[in-house]
mmCIF file with all atom_site columns, C-alpha atoms in Angstrom:
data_model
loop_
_atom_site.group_PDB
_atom_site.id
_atom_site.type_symbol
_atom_site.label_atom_id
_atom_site.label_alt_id
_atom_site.label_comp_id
_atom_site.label_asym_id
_atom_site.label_entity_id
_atom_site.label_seq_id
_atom_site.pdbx_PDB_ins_code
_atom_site.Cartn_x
_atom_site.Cartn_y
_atom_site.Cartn_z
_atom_site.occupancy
_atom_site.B_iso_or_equiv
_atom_site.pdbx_formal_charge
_atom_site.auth_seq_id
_atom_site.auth_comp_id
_atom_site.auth_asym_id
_atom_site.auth_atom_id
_atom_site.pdbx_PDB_model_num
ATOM 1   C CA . UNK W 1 1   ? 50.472  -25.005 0.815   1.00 70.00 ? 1   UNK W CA 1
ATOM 2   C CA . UNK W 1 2   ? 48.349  -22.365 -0.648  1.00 89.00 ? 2   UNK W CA 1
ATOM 3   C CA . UNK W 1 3   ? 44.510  -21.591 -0.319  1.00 92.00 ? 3   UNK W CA 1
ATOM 4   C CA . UNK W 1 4   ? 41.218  -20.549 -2.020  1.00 93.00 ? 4   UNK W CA 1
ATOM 5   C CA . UNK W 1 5   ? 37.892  -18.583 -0.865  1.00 95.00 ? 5   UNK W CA 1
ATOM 6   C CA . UNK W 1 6   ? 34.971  -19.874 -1.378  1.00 95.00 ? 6   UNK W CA 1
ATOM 7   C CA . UNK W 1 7   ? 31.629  -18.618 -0.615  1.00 95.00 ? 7   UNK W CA 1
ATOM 8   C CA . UNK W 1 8   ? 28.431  -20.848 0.381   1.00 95.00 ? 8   UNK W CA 1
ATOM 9   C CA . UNK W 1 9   ? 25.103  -20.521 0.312   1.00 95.00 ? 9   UNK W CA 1
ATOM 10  C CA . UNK W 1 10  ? 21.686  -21.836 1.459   1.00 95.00 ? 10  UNK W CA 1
ATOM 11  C CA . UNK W 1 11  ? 18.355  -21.481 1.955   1.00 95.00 ? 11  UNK W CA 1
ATOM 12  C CA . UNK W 1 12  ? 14.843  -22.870 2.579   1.00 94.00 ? 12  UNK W CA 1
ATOM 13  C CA . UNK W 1 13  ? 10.997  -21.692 2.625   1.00 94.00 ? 13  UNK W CA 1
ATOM 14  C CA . UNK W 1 14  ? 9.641   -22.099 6.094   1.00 93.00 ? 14  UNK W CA 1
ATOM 15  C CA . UNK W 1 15  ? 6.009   -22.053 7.345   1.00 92.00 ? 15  UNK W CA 1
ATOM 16  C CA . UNK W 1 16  ? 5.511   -19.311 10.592  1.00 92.00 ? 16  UNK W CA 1
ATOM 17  C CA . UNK W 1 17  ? 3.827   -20.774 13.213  1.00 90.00 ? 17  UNK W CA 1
ATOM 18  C CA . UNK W 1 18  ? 3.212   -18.493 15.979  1.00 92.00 ? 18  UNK W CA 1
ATOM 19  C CA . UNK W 1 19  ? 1.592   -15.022 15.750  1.00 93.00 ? 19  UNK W CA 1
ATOM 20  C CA . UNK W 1 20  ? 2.080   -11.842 17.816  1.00 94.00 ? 20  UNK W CA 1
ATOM 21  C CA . UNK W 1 21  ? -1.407  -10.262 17.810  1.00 95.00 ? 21  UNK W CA 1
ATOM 22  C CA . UNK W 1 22  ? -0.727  -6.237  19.092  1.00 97.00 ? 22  UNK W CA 1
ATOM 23  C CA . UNK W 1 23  ? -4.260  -5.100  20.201  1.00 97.00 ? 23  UNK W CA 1
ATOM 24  C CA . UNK W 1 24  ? -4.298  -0.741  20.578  1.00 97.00 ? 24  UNK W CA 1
ATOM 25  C CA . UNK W 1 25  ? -6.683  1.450   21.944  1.00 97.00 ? 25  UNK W CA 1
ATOM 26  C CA . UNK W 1 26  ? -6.835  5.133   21.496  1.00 95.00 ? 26  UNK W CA 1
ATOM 27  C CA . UNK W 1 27  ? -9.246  7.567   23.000  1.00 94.00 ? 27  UNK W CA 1
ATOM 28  C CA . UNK W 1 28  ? -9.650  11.689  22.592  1.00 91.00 ? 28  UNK W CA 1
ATOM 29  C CA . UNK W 1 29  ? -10.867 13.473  25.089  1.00 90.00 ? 29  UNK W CA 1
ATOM 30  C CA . UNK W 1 30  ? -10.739 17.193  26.958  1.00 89.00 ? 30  UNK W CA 1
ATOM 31  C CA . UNK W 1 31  ? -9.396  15.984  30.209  1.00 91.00 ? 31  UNK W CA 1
ATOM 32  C CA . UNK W 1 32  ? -6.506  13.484  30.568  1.00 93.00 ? 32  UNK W CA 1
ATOM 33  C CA . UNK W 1 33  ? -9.235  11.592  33.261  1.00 94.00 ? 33  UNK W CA 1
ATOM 34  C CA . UNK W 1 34  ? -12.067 11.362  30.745  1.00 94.00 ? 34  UNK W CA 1
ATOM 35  C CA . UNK W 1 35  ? -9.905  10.049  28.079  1.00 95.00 ? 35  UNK W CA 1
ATOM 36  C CA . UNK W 1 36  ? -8.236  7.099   30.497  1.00 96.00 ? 36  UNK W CA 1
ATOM 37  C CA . UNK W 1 37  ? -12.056 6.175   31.518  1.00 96.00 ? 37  UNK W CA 1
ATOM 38  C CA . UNK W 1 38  ? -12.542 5.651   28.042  1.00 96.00 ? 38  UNK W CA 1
ATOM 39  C CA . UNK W 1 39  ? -9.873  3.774   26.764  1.00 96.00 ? 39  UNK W CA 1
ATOM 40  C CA . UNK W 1 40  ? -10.082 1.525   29.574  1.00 96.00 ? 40  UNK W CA 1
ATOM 41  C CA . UNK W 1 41  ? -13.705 1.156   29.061  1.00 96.00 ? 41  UNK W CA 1
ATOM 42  C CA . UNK W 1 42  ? -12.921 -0.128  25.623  1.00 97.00 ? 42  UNK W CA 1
ATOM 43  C CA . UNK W 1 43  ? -10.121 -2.494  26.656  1.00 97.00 ? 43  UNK W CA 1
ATOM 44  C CA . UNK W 1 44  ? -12.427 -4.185  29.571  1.00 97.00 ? 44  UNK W CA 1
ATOM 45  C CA . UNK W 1 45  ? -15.198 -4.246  26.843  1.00 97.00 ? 45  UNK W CA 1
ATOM 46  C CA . UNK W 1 46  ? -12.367 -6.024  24.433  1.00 96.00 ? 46  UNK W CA 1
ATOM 47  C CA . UNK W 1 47  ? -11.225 -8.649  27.314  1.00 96.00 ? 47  UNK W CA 1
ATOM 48  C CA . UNK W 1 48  ? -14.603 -9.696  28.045  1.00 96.00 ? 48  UNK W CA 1
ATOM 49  C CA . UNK W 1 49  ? -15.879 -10.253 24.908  1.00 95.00 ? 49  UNK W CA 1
ATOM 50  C CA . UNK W 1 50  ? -12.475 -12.024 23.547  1.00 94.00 ? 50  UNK W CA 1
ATOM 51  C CA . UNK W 1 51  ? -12.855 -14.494 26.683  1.00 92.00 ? 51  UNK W CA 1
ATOM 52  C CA . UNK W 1 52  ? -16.697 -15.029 26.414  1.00 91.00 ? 52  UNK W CA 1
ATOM 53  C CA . UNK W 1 53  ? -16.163 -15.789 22.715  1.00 89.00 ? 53  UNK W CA 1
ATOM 54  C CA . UNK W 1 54  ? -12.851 -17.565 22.430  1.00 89.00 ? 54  UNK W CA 1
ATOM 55  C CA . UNK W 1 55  ? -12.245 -18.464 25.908  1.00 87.00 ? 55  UNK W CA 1
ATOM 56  C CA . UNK W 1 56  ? -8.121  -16.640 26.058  1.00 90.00 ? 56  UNK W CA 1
ATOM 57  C CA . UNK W 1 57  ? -8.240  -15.569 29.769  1.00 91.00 ? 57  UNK W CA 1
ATOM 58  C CA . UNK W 1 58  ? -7.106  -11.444 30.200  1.00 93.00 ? 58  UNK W CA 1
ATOM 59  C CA . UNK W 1 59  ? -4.043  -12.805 31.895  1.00 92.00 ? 59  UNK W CA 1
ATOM 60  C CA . UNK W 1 60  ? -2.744  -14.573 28.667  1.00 92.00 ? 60  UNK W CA 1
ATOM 61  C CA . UNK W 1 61  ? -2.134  -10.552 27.076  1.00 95.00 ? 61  UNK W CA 1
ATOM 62  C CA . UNK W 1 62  ? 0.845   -8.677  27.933  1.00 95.00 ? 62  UNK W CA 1
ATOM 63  C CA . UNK W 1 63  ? 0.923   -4.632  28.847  1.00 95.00 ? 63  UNK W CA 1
ATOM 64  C CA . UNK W 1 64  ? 2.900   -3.277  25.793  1.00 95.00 ? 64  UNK W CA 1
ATOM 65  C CA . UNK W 1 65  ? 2.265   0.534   26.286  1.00 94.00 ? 65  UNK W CA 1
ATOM 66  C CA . UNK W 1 66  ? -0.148  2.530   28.777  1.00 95.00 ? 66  UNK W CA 1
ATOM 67  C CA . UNK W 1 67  ? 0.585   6.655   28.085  1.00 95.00 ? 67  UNK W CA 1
ATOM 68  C CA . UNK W 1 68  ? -1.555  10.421  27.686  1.00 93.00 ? 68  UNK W CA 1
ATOM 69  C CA . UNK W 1 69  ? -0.280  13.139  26.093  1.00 91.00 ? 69  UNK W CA 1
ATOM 70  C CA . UNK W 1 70  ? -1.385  16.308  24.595  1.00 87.00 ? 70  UNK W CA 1
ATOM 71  C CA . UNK W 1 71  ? -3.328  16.541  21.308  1.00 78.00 ? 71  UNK W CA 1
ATOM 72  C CA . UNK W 1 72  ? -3.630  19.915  19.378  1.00 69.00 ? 72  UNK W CA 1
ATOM 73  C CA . UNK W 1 73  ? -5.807  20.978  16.552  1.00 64.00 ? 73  UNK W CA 1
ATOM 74  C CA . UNK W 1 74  ? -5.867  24.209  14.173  1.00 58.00 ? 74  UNK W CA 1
ATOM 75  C CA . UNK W 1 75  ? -8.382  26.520  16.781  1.00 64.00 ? 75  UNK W CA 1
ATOM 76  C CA . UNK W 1 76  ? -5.743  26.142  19.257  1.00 67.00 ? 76  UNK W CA 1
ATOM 77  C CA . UNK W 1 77  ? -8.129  23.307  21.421  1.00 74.00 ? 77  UNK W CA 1
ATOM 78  C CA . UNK W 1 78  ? -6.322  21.258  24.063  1.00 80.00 ? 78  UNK W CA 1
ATOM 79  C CA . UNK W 1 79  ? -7.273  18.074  23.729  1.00 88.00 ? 79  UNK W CA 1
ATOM 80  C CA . UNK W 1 80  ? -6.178  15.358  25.544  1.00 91.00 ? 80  UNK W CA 1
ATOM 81  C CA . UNK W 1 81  ? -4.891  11.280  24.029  1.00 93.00 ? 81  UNK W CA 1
ATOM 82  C CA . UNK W 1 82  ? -4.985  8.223   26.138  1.00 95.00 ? 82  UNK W CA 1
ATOM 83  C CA . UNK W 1 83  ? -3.738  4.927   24.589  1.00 96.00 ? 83  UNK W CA 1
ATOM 84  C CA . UNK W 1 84  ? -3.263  1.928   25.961  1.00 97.00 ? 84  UNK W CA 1
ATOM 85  C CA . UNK W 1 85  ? -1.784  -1.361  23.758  1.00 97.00 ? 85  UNK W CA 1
ATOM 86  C CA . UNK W 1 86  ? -1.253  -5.237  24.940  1.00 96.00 ? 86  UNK W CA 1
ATOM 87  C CA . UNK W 1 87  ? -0.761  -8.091  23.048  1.00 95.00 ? 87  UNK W CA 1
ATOM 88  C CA . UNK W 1 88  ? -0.830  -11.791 22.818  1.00 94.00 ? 88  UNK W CA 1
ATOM 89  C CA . UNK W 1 89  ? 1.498   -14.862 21.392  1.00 93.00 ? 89  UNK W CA 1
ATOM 90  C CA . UNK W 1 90  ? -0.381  -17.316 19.785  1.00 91.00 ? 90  UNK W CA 1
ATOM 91  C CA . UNK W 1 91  ? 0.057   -20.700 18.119  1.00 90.00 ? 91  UNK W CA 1
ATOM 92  C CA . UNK W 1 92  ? -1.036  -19.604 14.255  1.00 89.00 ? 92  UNK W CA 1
ATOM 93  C CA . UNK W 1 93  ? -4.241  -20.121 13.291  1.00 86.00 ? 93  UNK W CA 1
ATOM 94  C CA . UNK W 1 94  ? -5.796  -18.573 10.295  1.00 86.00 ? 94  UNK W CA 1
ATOM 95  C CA . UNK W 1 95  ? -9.531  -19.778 10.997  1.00 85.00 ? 95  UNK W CA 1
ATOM 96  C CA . UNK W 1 96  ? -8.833  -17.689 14.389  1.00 88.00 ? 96  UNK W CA 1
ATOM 97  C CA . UNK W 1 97  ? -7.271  -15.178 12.845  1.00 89.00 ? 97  UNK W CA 1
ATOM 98  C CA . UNK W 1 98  ? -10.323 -14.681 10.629  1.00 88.00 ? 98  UNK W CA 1
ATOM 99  C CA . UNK W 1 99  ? -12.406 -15.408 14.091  1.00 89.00 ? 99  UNK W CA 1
ATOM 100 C CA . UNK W 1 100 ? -10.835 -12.506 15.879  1.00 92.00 ? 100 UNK W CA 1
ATOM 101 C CA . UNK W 1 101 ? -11.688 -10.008 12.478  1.00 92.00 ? 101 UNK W CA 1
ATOM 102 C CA . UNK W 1 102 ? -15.372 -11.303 12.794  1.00 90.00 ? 102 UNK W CA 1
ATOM 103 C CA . UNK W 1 103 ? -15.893 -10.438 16.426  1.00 92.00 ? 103 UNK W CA 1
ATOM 104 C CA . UNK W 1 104 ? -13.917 -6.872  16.222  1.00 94.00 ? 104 UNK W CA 1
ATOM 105 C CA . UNK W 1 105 ? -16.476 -6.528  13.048  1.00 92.00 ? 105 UNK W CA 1
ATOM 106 C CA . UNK W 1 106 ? -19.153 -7.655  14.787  1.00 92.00 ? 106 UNK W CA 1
ATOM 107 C CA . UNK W 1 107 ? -19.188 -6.605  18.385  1.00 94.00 ? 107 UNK W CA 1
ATOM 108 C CA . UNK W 1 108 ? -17.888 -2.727  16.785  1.00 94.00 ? 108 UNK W CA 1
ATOM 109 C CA . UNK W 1 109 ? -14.431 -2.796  19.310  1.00 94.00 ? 109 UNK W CA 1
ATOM 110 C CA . UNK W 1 110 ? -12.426 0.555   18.151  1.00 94.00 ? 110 UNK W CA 1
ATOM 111 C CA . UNK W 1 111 ? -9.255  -1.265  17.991  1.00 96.00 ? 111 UNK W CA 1
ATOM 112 C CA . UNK W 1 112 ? -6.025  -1.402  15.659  1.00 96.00 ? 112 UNK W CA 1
ATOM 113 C CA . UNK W 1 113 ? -4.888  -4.646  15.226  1.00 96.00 ? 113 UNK W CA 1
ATOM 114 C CA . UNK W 1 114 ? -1.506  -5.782  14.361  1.00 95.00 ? 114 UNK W CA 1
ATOM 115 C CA . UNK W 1 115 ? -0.343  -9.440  13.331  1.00 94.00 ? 115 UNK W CA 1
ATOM 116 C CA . UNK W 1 116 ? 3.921   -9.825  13.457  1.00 93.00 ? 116 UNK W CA 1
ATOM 117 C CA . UNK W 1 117 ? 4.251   -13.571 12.481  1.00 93.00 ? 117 UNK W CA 1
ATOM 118 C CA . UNK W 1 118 ? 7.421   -15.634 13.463  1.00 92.00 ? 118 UNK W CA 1
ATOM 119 C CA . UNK W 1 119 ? 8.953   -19.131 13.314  1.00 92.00 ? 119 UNK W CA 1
ATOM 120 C CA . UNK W 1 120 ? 9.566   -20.743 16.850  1.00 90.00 ? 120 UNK W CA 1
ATOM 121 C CA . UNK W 1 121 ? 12.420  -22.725 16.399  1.00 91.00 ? 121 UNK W CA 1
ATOM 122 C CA . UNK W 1 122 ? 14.630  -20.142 13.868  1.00 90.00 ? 122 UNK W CA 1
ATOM 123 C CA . UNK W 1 123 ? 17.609  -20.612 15.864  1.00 90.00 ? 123 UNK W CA 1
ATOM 124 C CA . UNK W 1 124 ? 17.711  -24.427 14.917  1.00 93.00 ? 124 UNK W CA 1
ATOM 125 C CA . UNK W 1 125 ? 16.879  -23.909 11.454  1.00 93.00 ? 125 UNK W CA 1
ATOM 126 C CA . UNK W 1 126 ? 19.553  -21.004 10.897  1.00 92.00 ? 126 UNK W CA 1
ATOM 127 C CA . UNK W 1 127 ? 22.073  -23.685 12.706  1.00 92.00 ? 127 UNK W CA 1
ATOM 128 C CA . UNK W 1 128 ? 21.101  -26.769 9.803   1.00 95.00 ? 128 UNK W CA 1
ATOM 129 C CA . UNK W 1 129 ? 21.160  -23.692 7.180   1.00 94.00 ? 129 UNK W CA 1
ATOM 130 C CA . UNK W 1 130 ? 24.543  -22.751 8.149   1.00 94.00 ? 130 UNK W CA 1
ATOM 131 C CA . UNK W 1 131 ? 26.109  -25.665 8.454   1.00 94.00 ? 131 UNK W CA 1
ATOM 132 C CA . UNK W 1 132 ? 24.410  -26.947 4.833   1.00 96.00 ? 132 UNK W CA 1
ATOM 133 C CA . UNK W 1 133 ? 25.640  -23.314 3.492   1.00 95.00 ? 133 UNK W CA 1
ATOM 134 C CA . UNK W 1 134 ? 29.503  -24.651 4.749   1.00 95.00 ? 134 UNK W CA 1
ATOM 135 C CA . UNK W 1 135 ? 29.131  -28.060 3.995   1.00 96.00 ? 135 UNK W CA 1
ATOM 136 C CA . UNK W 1 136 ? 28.374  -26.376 -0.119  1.00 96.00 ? 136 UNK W CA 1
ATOM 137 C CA . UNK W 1 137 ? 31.392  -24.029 0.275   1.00 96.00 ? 137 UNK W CA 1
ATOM 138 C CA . UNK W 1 138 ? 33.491  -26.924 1.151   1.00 95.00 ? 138 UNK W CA 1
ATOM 139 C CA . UNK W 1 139 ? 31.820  -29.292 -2.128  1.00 95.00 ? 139 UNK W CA 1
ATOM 140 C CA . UNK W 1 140 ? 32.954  -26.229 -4.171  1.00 95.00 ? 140 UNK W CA 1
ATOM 141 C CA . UNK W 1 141 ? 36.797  -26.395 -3.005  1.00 95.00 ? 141 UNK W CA 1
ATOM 142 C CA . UNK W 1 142 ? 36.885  -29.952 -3.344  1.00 94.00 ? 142 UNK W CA 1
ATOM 143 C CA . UNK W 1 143 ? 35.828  -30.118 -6.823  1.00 94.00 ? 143 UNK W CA 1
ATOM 144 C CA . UNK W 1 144 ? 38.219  -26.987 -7.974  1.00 93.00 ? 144 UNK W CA 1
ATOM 145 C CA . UNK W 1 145 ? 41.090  -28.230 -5.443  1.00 93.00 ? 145 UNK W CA 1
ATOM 146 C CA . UNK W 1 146 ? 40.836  -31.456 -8.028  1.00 93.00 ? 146 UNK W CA 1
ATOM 147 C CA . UNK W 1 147 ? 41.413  -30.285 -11.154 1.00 90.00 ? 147 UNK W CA 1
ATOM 148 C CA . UNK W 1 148 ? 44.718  -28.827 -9.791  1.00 87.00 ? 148 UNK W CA 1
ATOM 149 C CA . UNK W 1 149 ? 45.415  -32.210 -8.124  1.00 90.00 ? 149 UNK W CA 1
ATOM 150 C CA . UNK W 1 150 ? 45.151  -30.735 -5.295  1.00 92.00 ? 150 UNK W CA 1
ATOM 151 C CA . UNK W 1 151 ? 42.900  -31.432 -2.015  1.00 92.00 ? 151 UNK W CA 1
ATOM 152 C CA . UNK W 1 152 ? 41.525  -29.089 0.870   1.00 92.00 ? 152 UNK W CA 1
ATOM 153 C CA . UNK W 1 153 ? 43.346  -29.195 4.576   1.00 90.00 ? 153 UNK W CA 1
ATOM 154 C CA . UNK W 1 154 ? 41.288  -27.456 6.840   1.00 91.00 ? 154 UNK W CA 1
ATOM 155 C CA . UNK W 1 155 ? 39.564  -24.000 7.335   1.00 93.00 ? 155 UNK W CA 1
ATOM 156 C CA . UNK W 1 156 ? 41.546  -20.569 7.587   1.00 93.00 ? 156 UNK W CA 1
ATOM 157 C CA . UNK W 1 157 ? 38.860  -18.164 7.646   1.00 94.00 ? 157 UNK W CA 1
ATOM 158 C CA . UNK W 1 158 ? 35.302  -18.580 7.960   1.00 94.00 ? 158 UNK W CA 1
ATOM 159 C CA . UNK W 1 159 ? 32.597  -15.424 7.797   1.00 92.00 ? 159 UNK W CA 1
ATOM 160 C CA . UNK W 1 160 ? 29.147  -15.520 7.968   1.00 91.00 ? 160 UNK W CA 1
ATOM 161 C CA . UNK W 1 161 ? 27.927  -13.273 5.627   1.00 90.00 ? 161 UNK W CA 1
ATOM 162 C CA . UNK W 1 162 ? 23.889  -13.448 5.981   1.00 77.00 ? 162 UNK W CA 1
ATOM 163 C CA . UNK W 1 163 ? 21.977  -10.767 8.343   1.00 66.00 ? 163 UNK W CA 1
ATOM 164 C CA . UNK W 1 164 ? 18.575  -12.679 8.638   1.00 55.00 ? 164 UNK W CA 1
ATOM 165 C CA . UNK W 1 165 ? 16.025  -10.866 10.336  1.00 47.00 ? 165 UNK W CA 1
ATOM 166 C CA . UNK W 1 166 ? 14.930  -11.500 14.082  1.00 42.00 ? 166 UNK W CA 1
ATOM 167 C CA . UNK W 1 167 ? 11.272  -13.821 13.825  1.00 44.00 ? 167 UNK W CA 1
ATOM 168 C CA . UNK W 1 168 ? 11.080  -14.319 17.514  1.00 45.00 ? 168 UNK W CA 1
ATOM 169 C CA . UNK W 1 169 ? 11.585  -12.224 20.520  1.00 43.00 ? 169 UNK W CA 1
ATOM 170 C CA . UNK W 1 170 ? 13.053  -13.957 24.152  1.00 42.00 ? 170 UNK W CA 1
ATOM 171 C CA . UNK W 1 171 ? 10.163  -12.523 25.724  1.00 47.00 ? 171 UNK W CA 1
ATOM 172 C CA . UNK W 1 172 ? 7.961   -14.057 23.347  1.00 46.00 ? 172 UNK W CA 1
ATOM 173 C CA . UNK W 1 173 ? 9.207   -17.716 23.644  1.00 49.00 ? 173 UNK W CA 1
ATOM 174 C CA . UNK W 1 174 ? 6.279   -19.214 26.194  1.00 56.00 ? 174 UNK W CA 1
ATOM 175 C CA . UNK W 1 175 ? 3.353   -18.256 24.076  1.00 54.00 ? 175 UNK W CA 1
ATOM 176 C CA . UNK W 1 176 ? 0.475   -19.955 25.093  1.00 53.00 ? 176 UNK W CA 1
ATOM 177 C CA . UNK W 1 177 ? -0.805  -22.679 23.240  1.00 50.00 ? 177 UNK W CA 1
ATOM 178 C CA . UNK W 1 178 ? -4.155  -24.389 24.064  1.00 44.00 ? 178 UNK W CA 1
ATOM 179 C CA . UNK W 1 179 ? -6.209  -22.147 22.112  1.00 47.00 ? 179 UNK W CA 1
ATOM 180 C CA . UNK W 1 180 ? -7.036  -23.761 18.636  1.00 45.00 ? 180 UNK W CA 1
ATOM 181 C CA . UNK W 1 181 ? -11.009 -23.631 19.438  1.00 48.00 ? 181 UNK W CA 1
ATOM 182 C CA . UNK W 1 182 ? -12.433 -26.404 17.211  1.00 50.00 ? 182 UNK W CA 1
ATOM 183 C CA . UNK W 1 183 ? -15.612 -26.123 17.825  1.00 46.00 ? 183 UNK W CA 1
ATOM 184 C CA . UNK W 1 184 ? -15.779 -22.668 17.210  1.00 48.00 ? 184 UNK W CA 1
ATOM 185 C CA . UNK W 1 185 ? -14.014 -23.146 14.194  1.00 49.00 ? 185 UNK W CA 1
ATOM 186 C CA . UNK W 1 186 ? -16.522 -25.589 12.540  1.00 48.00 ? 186 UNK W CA 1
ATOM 187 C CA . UNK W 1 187 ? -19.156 -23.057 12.200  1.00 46.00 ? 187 UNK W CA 1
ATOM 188 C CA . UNK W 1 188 ? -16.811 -20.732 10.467  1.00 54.00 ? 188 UNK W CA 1
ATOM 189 C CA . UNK W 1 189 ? -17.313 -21.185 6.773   1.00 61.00 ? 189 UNK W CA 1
ATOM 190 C CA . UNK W 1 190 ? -15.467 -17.934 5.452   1.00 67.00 ? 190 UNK W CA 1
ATOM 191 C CA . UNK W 1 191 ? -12.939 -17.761 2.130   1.00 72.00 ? 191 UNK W CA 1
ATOM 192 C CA . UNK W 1 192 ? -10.572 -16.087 4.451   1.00 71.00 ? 192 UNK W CA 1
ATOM 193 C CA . UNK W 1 193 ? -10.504 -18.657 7.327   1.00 68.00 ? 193 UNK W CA 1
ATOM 194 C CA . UNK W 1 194 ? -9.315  -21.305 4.567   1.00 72.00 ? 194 UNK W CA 1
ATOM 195 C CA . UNK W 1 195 ? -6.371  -19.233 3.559   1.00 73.00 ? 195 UNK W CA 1
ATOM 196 C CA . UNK W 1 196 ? -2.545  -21.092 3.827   1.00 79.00 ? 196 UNK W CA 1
ATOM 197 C CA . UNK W 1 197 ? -0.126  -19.814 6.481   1.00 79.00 ? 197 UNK W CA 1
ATOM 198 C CA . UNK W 1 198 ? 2.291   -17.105 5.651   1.00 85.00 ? 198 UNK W CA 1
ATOM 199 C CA . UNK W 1 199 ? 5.801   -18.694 4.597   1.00 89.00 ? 199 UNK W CA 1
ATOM 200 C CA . UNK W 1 200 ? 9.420   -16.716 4.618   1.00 88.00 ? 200 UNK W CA 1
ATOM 201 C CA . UNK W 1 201 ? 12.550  -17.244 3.105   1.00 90.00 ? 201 UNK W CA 1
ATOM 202 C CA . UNK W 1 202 ? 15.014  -18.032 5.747   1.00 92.00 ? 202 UNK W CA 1
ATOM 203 C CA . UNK W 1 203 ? 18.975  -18.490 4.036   1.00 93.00 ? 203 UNK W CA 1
ATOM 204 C CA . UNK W 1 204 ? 22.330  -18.875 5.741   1.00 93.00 ? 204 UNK W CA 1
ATOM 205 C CA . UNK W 1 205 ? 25.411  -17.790 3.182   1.00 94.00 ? 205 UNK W CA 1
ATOM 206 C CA . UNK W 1 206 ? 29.241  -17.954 4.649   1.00 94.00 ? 206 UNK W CA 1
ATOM 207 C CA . UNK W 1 207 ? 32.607  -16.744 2.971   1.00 95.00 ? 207 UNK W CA 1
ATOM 208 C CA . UNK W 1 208 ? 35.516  -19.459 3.688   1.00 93.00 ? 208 UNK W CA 1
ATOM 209 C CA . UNK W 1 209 ? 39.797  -19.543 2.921   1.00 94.00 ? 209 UNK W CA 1
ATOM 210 C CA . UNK W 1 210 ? 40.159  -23.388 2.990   1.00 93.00 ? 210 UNK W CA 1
ATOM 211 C CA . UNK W 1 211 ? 44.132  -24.344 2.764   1.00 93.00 ? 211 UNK W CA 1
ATOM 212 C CA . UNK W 1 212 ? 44.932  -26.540 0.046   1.00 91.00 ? 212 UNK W CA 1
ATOM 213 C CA . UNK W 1 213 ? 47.923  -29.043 -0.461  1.00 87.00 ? 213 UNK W CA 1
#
């Protein structure tokens, strides 16, 4: 009995379909009080509008980050830096996307915005990739076992050689859905809100010893 190593590989283009949307305030001020009242000013200012407009309740955004600290400059002034940062898992949507840019534009919020997209259901399509990427590994043994007259017997060894990157965080797996705001949407008439979803590469690729006879 001997054996061979062959390596697999596969892969497939896949549509994201939720968004993370990371909202940040920042505010500058002389006292670490006057620079909390006005961050939080600008976040109340930010939930209101956002729920008059799109109708996402406050409670649908998540705390990511509420900190001060000290700010200083080249005349040697103390200043003081209040931030505070949330965010919100969506079902993607480029017209809202596009929506959201319009009212931050229009409504002059001072806020950084931050889109992270992912693919909901990466686990199951890393599973099919994998076991495609194995199922080509084990094609390629076959057909080089047979020229030697020879057939595969089983696996020895199997490694999994691919390090795809994390799409989706546990914490982010109930997004809320809910929100896809048709009639909003049919006044929009911008270039941008017609744009495609993003797409990544997602691949699987495995390293086996099959045991020939």
């Amino acid at each position: 009995m001997g054996e061979m190593t062959v390596k697999g590989y596969a892969e497939r283009k896949v549509e994201c379909d939720l968004v993370k949307y990371t909202f940040n305030f920042e505010k500058v001020g002389y006292s670490i009080d006057t620079s909390i009242k006005a961050v939080s000013a600008e976040l109340e200012r930010f939930l209101e509008i956002i729920e008059k407009k799109t109708g996402i309740a406050p409670n649908v955004f998540r705390i990511e980050n509420n900190s001060t600290s000290k700010e200083y400059h080249s005349n040697k002034e103390k200043r003081y830096e209040a931030d505070r940062k949330i965010s919100a898992v969506l079902p993607l949507n480029v017209k809202f996307s596009d929506l959201l840019m319009n009212i931050i534009e229009k409504y002059k919020l001072n806020v950084e915005v931050k889109e992270s997209y992912i693919i909901s259901n990466i686990e199951e399509i890393n599973k099919e990739l994998l076991k495609l990427a194995i199922e080509k590994s084990k094609d390629k043994a076959e057909m080089i076992a047979s020229f030697a007259g020879e057939k595969i017997c089983g696996i020895k060894t199997l490694r999994i050689l691919t390090k795809n990157s994390v799409l989706i965080d546990e914490d982010d797996e109930d997004y809320e859905d809910g929100f896809m705001l048709d009639d909003i949407f049919k006044v929009l008439d911008s270039k941008a809100s017609q744009l495609s979803s993003p797409v990544t590469e997602l691949s699987q690729s495995v390293e086996i010893t099959w045991n020939i006879e």
